[in-house]
Structures are given as C-alpha cells and as structure tokens.
N, CA and C atoms as an extended XYZ file, in Angstrom:
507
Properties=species:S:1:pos:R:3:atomname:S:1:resname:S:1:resid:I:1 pbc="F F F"
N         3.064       -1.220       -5.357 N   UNK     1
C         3.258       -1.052       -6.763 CA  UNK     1
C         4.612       -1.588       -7.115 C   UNK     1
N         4.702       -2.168       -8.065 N   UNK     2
C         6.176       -2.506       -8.556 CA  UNK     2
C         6.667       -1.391       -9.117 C   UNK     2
N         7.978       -1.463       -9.155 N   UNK     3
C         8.640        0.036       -9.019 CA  UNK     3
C         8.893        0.197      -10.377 C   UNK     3
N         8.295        1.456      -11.130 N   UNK     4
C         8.530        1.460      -12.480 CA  UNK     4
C         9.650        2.016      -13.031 C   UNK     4
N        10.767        2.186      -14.066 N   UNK     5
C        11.918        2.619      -14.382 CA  UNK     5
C        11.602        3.887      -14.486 C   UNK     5
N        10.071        4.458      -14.527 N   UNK     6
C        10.622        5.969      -14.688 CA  UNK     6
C        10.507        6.856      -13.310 C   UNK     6
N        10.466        5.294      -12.409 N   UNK     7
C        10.274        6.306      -10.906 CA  UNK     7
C        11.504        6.524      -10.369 C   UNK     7
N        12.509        5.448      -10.877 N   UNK     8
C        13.884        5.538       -9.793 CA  UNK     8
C        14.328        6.780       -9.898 C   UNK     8
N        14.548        6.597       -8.730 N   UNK     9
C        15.197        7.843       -8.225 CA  UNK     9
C        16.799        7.683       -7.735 C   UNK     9
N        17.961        8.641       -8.393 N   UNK    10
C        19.266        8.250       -7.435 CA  UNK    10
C        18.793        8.285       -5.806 C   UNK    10
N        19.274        7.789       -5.185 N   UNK    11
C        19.253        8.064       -3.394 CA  UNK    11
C        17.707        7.213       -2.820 C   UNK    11
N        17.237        6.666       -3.599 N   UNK    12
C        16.103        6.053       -3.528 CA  UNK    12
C        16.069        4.715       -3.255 C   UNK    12
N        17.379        4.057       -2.669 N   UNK    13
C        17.849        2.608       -2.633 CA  UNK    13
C        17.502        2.124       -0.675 C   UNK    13
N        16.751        2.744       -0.131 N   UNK    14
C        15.713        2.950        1.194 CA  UNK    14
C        16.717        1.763        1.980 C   UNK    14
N        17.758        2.809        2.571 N   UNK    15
C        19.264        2.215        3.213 CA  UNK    15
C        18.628        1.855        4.447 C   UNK    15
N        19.441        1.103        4.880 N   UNK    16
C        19.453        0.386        6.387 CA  UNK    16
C        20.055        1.460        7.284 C   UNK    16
N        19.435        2.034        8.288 N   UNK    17
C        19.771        2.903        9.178 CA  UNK    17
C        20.825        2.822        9.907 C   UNK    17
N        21.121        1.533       10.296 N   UNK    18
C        22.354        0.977       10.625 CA  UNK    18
C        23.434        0.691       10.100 C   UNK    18
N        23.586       -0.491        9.102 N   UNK    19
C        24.732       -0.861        8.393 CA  UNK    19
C        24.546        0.015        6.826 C   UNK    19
N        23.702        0.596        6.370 N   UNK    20
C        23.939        1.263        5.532 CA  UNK    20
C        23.304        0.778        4.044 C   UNK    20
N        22.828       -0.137        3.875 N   UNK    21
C        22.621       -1.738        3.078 CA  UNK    21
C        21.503       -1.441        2.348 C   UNK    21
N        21.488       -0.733        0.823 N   UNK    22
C        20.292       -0.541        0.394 CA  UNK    22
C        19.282       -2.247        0.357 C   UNK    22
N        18.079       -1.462        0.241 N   UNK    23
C        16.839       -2.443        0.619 CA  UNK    23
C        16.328       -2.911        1.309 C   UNK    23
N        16.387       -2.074        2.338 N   UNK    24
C        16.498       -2.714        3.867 CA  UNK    24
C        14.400       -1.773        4.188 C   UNK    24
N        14.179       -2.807        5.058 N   UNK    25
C        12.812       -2.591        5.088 CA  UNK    25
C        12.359       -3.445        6.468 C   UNK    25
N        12.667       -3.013        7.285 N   UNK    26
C        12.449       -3.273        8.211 CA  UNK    26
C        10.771       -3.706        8.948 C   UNK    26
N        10.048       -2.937        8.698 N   UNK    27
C         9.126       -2.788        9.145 CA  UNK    27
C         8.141       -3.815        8.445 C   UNK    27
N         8.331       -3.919        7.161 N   UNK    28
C         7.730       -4.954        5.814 CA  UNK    28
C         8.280       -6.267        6.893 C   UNK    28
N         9.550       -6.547        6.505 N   UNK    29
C         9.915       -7.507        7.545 CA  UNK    29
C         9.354       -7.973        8.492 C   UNK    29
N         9.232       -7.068        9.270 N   UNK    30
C         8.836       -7.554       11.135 CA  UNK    30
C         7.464       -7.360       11.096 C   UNK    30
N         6.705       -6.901       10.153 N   UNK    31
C         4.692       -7.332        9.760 CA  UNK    31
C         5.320       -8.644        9.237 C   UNK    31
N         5.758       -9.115        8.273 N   UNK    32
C         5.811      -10.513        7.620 CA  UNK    32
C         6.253      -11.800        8.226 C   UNK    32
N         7.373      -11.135        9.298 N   UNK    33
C         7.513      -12.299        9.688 CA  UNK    33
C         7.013      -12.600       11.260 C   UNK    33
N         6.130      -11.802       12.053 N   UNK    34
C         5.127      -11.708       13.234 CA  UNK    34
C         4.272      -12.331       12.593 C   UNK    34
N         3.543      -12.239       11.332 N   UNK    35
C         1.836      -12.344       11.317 CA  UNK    35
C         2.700      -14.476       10.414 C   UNK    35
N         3.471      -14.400        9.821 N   UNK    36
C         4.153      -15.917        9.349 CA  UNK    36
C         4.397      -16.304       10.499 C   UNK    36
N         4.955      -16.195       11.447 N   UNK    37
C         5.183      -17.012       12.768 CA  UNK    37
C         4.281      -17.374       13.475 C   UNK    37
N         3.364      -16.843       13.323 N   UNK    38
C         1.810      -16.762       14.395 CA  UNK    38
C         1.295      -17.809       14.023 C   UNK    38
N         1.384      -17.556       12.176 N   UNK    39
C         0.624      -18.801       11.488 CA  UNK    39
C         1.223      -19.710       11.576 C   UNK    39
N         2.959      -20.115       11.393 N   UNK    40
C         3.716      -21.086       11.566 CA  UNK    40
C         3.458      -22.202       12.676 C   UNK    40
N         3.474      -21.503       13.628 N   UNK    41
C         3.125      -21.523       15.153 CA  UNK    41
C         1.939      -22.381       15.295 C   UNK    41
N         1.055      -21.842       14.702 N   UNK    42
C        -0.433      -22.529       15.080 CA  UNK    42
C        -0.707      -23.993       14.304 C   UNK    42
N         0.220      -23.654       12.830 N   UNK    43
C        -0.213      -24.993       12.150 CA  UNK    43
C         0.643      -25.736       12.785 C   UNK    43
N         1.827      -25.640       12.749 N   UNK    44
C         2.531      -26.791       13.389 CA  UNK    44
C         2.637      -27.432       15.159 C   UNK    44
N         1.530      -26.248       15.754 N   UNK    45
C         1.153      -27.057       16.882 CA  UNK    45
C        -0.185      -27.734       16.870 C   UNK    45
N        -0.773      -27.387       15.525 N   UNK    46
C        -2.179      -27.949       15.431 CA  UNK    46
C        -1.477      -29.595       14.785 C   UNK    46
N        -0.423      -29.775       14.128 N   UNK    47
C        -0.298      -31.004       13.546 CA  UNK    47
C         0.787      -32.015       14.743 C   UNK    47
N         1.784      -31.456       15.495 N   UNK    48
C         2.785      -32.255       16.081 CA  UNK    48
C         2.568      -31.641       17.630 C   UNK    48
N         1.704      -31.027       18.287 N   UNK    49
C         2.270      -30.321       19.303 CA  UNK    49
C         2.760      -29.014       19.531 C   UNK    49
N         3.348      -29.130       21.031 N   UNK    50
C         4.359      -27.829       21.316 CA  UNK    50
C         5.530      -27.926       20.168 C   UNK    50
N         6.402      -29.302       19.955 N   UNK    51
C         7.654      -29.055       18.986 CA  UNK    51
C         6.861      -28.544       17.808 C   UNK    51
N         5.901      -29.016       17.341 N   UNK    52
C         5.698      -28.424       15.649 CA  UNK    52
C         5.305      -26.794       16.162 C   UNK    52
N         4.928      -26.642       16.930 N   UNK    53
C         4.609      -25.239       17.060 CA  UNK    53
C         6.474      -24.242       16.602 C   UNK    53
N         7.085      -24.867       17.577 N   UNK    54
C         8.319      -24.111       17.779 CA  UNK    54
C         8.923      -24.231       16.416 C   UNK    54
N         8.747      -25.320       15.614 N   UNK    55
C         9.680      -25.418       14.603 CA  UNK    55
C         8.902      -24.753       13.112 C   UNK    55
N         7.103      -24.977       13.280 N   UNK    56
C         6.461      -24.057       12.830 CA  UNK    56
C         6.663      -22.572       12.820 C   UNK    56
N         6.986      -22.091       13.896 N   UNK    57
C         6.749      -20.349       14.368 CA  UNK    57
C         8.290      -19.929       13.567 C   UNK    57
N         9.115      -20.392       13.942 N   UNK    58
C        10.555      -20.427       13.316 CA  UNK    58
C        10.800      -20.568       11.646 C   UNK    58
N        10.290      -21.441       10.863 N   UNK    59
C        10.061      -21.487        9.405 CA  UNK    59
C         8.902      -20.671        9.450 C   UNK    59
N         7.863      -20.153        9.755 N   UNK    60
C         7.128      -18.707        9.687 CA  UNK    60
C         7.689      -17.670        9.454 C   UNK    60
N         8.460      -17.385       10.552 N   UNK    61
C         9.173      -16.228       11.077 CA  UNK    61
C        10.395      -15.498       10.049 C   UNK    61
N        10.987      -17.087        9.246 N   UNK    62
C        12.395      -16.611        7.765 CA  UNK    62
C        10.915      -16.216        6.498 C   UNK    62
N        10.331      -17.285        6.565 N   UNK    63
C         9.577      -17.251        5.749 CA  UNK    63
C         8.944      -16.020        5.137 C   UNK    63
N         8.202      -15.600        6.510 N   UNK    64
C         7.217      -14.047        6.556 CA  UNK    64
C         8.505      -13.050        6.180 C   UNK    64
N         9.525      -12.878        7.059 N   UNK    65
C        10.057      -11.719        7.118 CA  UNK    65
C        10.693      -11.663        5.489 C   UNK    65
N        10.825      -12.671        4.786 N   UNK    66
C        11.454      -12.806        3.331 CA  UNK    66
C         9.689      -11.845        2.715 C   UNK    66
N         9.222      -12.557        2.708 N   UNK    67
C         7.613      -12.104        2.107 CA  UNK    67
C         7.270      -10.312        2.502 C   UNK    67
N         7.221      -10.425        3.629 N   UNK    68
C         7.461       -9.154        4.150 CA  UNK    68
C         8.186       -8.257        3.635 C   UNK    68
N         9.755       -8.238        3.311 N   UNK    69
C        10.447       -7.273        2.937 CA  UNK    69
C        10.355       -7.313        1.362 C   UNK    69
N         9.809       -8.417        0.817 N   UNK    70
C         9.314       -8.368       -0.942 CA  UNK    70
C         7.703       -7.241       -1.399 C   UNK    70
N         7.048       -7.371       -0.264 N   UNK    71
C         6.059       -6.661       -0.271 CA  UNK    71
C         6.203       -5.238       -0.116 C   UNK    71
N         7.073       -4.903        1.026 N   UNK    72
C         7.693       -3.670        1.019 CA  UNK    72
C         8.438       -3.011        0.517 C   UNK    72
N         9.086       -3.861       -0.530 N   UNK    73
C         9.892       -3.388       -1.812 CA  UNK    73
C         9.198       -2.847       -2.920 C   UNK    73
N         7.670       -3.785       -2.877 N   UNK    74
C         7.101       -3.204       -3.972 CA  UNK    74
C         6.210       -1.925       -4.082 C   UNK    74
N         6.799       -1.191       -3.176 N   UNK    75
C         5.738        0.549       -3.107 CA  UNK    75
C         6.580        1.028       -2.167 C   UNK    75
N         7.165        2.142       -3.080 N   UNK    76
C         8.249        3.192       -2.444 CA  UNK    76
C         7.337        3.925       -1.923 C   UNK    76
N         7.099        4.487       -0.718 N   UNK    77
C         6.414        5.650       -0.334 CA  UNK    77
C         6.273        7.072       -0.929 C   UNK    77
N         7.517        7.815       -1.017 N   UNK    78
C         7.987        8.821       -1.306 CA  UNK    78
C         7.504        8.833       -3.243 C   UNK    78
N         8.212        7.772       -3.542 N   UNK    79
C         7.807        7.839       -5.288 CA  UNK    79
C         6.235        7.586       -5.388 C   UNK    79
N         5.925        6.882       -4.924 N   UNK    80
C         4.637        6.934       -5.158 CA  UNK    80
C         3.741        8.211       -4.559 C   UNK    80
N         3.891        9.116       -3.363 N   UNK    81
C         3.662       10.343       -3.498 CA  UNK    81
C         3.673       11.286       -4.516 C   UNK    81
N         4.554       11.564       -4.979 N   UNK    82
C         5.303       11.997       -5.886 CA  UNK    82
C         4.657       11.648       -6.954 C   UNK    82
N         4.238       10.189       -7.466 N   UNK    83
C         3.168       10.297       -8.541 CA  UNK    83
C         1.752       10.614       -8.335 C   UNK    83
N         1.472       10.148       -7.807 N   UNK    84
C        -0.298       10.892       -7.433 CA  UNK    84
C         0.120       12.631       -7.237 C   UNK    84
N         1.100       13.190       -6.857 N   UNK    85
C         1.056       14.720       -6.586 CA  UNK    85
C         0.885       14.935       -8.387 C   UNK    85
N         1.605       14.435       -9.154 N   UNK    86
C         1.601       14.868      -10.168 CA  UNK    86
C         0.310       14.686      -11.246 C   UNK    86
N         0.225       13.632      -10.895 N   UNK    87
C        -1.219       12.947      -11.580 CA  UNK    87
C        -2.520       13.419      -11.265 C   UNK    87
N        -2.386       13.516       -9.639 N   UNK    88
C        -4.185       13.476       -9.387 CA  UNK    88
C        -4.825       14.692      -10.294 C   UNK    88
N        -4.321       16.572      -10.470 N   UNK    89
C        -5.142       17.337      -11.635 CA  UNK    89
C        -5.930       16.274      -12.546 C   UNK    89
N        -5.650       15.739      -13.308 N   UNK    90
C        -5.876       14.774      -14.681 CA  UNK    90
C        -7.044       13.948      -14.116 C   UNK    90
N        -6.999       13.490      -12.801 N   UNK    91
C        -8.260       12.434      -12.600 CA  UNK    91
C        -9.176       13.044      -12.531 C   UNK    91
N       -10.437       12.009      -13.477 N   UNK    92
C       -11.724       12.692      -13.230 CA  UNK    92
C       -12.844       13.148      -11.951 C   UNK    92
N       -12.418       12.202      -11.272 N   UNK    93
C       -13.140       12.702       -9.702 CA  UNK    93
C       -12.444       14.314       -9.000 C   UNK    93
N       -11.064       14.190       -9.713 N   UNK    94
C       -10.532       15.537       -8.494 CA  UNK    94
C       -11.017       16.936       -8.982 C   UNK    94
N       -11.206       17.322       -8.111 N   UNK    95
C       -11.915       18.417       -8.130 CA  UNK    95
C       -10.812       20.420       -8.432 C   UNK    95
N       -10.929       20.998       -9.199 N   UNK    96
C        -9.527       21.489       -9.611 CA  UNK    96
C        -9.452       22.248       -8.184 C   UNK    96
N       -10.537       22.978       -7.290 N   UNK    97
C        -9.953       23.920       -6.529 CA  UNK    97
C        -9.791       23.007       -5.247 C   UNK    97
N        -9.342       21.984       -4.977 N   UNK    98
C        -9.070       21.146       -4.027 CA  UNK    98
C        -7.754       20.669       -4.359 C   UNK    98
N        -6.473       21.270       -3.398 N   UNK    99
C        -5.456       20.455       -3.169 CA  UNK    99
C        -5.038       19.338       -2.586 C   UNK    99
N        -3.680       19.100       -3.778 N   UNK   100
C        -3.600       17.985       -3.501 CA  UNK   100
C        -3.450       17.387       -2.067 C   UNK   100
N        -3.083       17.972       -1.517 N   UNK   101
C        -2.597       17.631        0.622 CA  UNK   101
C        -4.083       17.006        1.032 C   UNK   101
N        -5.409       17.464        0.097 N   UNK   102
C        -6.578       17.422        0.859 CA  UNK   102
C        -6.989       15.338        0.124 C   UNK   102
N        -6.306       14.967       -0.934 N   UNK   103
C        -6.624       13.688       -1.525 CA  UNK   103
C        -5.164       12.806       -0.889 C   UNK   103
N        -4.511       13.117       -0.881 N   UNK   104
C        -3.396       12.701        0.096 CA  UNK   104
C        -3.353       11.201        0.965 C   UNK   104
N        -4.296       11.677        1.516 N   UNK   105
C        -4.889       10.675        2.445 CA  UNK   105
C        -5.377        9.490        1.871 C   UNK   105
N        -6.419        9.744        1.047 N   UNK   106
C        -6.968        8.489       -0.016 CA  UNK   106
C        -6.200        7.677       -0.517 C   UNK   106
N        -5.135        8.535       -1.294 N   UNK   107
C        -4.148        7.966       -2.163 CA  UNK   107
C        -3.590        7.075       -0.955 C   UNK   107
N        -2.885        7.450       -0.288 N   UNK   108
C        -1.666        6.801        0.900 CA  UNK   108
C        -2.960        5.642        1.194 C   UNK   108
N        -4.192        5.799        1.885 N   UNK   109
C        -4.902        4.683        2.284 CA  UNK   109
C        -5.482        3.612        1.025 C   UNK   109
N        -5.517        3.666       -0.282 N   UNK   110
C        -5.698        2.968       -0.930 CA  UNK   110
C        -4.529        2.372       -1.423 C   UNK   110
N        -3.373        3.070       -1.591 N   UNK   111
C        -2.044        1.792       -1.748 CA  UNK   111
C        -1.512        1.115       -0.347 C   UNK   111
N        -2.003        1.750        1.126 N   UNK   112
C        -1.714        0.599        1.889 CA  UNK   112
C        -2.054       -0.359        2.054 C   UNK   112
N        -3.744       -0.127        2.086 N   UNK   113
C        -5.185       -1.295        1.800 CA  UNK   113
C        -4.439       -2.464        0.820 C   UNK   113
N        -4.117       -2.183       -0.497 N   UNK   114
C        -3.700       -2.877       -1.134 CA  UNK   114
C        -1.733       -4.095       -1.015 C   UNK   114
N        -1.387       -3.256       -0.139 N   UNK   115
C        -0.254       -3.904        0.589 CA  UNK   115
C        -0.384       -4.856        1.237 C   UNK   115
N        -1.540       -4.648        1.953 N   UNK   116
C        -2.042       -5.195        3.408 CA  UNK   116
C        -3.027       -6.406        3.004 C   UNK   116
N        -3.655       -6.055        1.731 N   UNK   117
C        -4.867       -6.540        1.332 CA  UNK   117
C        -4.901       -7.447       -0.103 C   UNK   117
N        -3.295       -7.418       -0.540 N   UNK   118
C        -3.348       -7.390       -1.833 CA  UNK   118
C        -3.955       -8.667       -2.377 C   UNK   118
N        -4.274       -9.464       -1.452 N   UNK   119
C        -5.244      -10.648       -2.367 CA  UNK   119
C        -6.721      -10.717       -2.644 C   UNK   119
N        -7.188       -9.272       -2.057 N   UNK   120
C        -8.624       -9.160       -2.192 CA  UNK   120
C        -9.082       -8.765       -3.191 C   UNK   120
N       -10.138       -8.382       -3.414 N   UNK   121
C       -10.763       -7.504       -4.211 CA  UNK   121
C       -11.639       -6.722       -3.809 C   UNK   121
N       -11.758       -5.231       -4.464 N   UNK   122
C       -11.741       -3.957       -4.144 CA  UNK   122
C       -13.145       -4.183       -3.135 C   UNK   122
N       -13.874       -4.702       -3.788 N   UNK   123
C       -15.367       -5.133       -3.915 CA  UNK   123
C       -15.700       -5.615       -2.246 C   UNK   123
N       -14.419       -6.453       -1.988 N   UNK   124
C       -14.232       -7.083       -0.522 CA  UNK   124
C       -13.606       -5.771        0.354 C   UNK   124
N       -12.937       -5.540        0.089 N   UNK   125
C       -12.126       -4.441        1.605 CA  UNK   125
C       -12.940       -3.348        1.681 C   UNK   125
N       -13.269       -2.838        0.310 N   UNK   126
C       -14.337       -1.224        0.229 CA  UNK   126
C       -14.792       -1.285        1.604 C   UNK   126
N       -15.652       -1.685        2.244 N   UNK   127
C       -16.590       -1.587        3.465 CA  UNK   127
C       -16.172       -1.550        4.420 C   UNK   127
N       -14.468       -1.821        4.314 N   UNK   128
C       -13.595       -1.534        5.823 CA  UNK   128
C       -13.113       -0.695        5.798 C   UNK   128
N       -12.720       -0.117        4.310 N   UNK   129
C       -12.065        0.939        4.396 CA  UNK   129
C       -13.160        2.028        4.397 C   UNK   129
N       -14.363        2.427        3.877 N   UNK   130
C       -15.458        3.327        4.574 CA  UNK   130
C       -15.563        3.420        5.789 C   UNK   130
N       -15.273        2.423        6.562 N   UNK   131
C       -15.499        2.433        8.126 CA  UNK   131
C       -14.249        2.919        8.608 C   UNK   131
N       -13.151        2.701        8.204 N   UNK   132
C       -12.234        3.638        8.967 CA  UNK   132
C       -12.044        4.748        8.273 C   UNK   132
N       -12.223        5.029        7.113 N   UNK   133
C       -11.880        6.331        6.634 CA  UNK   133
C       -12.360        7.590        7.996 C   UNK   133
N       -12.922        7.343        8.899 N   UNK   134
C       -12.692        9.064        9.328 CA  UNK   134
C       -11.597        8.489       10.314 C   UNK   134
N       -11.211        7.574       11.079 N   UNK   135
C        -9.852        7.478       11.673 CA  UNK   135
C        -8.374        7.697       10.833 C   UNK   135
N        -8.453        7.574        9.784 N   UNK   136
C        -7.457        7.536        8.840 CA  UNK   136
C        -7.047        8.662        8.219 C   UNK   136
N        -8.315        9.461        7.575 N   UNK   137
C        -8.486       10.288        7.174 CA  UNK   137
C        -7.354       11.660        7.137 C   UNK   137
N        -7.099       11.871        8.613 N   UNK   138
C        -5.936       12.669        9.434 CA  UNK   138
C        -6.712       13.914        9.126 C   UNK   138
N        -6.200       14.949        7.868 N   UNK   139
C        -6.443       16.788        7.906 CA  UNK   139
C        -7.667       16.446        6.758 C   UNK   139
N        -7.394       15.559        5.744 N   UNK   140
C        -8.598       15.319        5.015 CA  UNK   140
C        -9.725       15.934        5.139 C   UNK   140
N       -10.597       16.968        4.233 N   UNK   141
C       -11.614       16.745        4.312 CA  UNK   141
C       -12.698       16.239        3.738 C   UNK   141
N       -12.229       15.401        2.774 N   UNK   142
C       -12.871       14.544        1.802 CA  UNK   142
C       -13.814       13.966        2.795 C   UNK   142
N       -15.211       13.362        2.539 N   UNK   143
C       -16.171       12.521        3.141 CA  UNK   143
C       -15.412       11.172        2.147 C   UNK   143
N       -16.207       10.010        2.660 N   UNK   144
C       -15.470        8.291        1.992 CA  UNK   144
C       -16.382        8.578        0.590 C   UNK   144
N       -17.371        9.448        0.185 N   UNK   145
C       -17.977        9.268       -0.755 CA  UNK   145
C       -17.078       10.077       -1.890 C   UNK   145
N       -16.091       10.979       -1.627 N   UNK   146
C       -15.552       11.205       -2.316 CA  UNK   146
C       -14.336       10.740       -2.681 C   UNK   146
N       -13.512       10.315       -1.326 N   UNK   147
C       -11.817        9.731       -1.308 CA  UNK   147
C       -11.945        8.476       -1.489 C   UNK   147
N       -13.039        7.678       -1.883 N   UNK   148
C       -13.443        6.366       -2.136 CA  UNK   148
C       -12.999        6.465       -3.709 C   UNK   148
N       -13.030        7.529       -4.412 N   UNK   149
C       -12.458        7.129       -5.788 CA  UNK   149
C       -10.696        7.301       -5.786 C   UNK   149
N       -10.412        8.273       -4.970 N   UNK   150
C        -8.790        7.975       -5.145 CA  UNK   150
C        -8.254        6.853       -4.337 C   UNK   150
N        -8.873        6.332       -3.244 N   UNK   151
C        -8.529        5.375       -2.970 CA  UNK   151
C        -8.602        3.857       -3.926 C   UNK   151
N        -9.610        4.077       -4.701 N   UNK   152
C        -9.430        2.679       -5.701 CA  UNK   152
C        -8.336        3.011       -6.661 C   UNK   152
N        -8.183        3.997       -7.160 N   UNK   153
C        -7.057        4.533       -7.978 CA  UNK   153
C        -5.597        4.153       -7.424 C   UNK   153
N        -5.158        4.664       -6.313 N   UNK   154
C        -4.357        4.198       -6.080 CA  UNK   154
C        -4.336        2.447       -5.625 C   UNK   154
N        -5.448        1.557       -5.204 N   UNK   155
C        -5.528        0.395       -5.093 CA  UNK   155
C        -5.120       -0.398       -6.545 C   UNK   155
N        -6.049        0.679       -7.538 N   UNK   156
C        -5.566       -0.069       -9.020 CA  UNK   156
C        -4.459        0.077       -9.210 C   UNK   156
N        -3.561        0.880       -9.145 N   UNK   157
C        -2.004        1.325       -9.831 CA  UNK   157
C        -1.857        0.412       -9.511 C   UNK   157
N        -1.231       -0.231       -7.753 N   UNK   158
C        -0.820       -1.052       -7.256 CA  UNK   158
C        -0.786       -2.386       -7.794 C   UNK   158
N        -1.818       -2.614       -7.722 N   UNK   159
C        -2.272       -3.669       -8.314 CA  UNK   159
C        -2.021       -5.276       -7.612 C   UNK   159
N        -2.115       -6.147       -7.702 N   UNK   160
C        -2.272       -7.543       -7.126 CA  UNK   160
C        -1.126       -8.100       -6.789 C   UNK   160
N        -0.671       -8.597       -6.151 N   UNK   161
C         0.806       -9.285       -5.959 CA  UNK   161
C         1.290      -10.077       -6.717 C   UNK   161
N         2.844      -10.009       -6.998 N   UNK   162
C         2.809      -11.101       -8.174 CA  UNK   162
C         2.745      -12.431       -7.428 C   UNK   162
N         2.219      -13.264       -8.326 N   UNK   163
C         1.948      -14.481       -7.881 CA  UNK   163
C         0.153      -14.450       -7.601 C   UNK   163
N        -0.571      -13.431       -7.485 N   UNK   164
C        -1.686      -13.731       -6.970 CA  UNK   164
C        -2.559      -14.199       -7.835 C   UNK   164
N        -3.962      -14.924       -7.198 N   UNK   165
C        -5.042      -15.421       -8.341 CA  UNK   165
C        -5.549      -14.537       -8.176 C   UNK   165
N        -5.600      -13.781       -7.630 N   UNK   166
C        -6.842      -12.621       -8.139 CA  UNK   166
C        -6.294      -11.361       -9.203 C   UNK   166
N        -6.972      -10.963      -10.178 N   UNK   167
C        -6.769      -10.023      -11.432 CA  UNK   167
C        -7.276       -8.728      -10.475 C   UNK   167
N        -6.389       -7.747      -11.263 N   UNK   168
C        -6.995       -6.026      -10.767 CA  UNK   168
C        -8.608       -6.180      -11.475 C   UNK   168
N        -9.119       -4.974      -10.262 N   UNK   169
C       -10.342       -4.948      -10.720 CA  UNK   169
C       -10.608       -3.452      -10.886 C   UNK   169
C-alpha cells in the first residue's frame, strides 16, 4: 500500500538496525535484488555468454535491490495492521462475534500476495492462494471460503504498483 498521511506514525521511519538510517528494508532488498540477479544472470548469459551473465547478474542485483526496497516501502506492516484492526467491524463479510486475531491472517496474506504479486490480477493468484491458505493460515480458523474475502480486501487497499498495466480489480 502506499503509505497514506493519515497513517504516519512518529517512530515509524523502519531504521536500519545497524547504522540507524531510516528506510532501511532489508529484506525487500535482498528478495529484489536475488530474484533481479537470477534474471540478470540468465538474460545476459543467454545473449553474450558467461561475461553477459556476470555483468547481467550484477546490473540485476543494483537494479532488484533498488525495486525491492521501493516495494517494501510501500506497506508498513505494523500500520497496516493497525488499519484492518480498526476497520475490519465495518466489513460486510466479518462476522461481529469473531475477533479480529481470527481475520488477521487473511488480511496479512492478501497484502503480501499483492507485494509479491502485484502485477496480477486477483482473478489469477486466487487459486494459489486457496491452496495455501491452510499452510498460512497459522491460529486462523477461518476456512479460504471465508478469509478469501478479507484477503481481496486487503489485496484491493494495496492496490497495483505504481507503474503497473494492470488496474485494481
């Protein structure tokens, strides 16, 4: 999700564990720039060889990890908890004597889907994410026929990457 002005939070600037350096996102990073190097890697040994590989995997590797830590900028964990805790009462699927800890899961797996996924459409991933929903799931006891609606909910907030051709659906 792109981070909306009424989410910031003071202390919410997700510091570098080390040097201290708000925006630091490590993990966005090192998915972006592993899965860019791989690809780097392959095209440029599919066009020049071993050198295009190396010089491929390397412009992958700045490339992804830039992409990577932009992606991971755009969905605070914590704030976005924090809105579905507040929100989900109001949605029409939730059910009032079911807490929130028990939709939890949905929410968190439909804005990662969409991190991970963000050039698809709902229409496309749905059927992977039914299939893992009971690995994912964790304390959940939602069945996918029910956490299948907060999971698009939170897929919609999110919404598409900027830059993408595909529109929310």
């Amino acid at each position: 999700m792109a981070q909306r002005k009424d989410d910031v939070r003071e202390g919410s600037e997700n510091r570098d564990p080390i040097t201290h350096a708000p925006g630091a996102h490590p993990v966005g990073v090192g998915i972006g720039a592993a899965g860019a190097g791989a690809a780097g890697a392959a095209i440029g040994g599919a066009i020049a060889g071993p050198p295009g590989a190396m010089v491929g995997a390397a412009i992958g590797v700045v490339a992804g990890g830039m992409g990577g830590k932009a992606a991971a900028e755009s969905v605070h964990p914590t704030i976005e908890d924090e809105w579905w805790r507040r929100a989900y009462p109001g949605r029409p699927y939730a059910k009032s004597d079911v807490p929130y800890e028990i939709y939890r899961p949905a929410y968190s797996y439909g804005w990662q889907a969409r991190m991970m996924h963000g050039d698809m459409l709902w229409e496309e991933i749905e059927p992977n994410l039914a299939a893992g929903w009971e690995q994912a799931r964790g304390d959940s006891t939602l069945s996918w026929s029910d956490a299948r609606h907060a999971a698009k909910d939170a897929w919609d907030r999110i919404g598409p990457p900027i830059g993408s051709s595909r529109e929310p659906h």
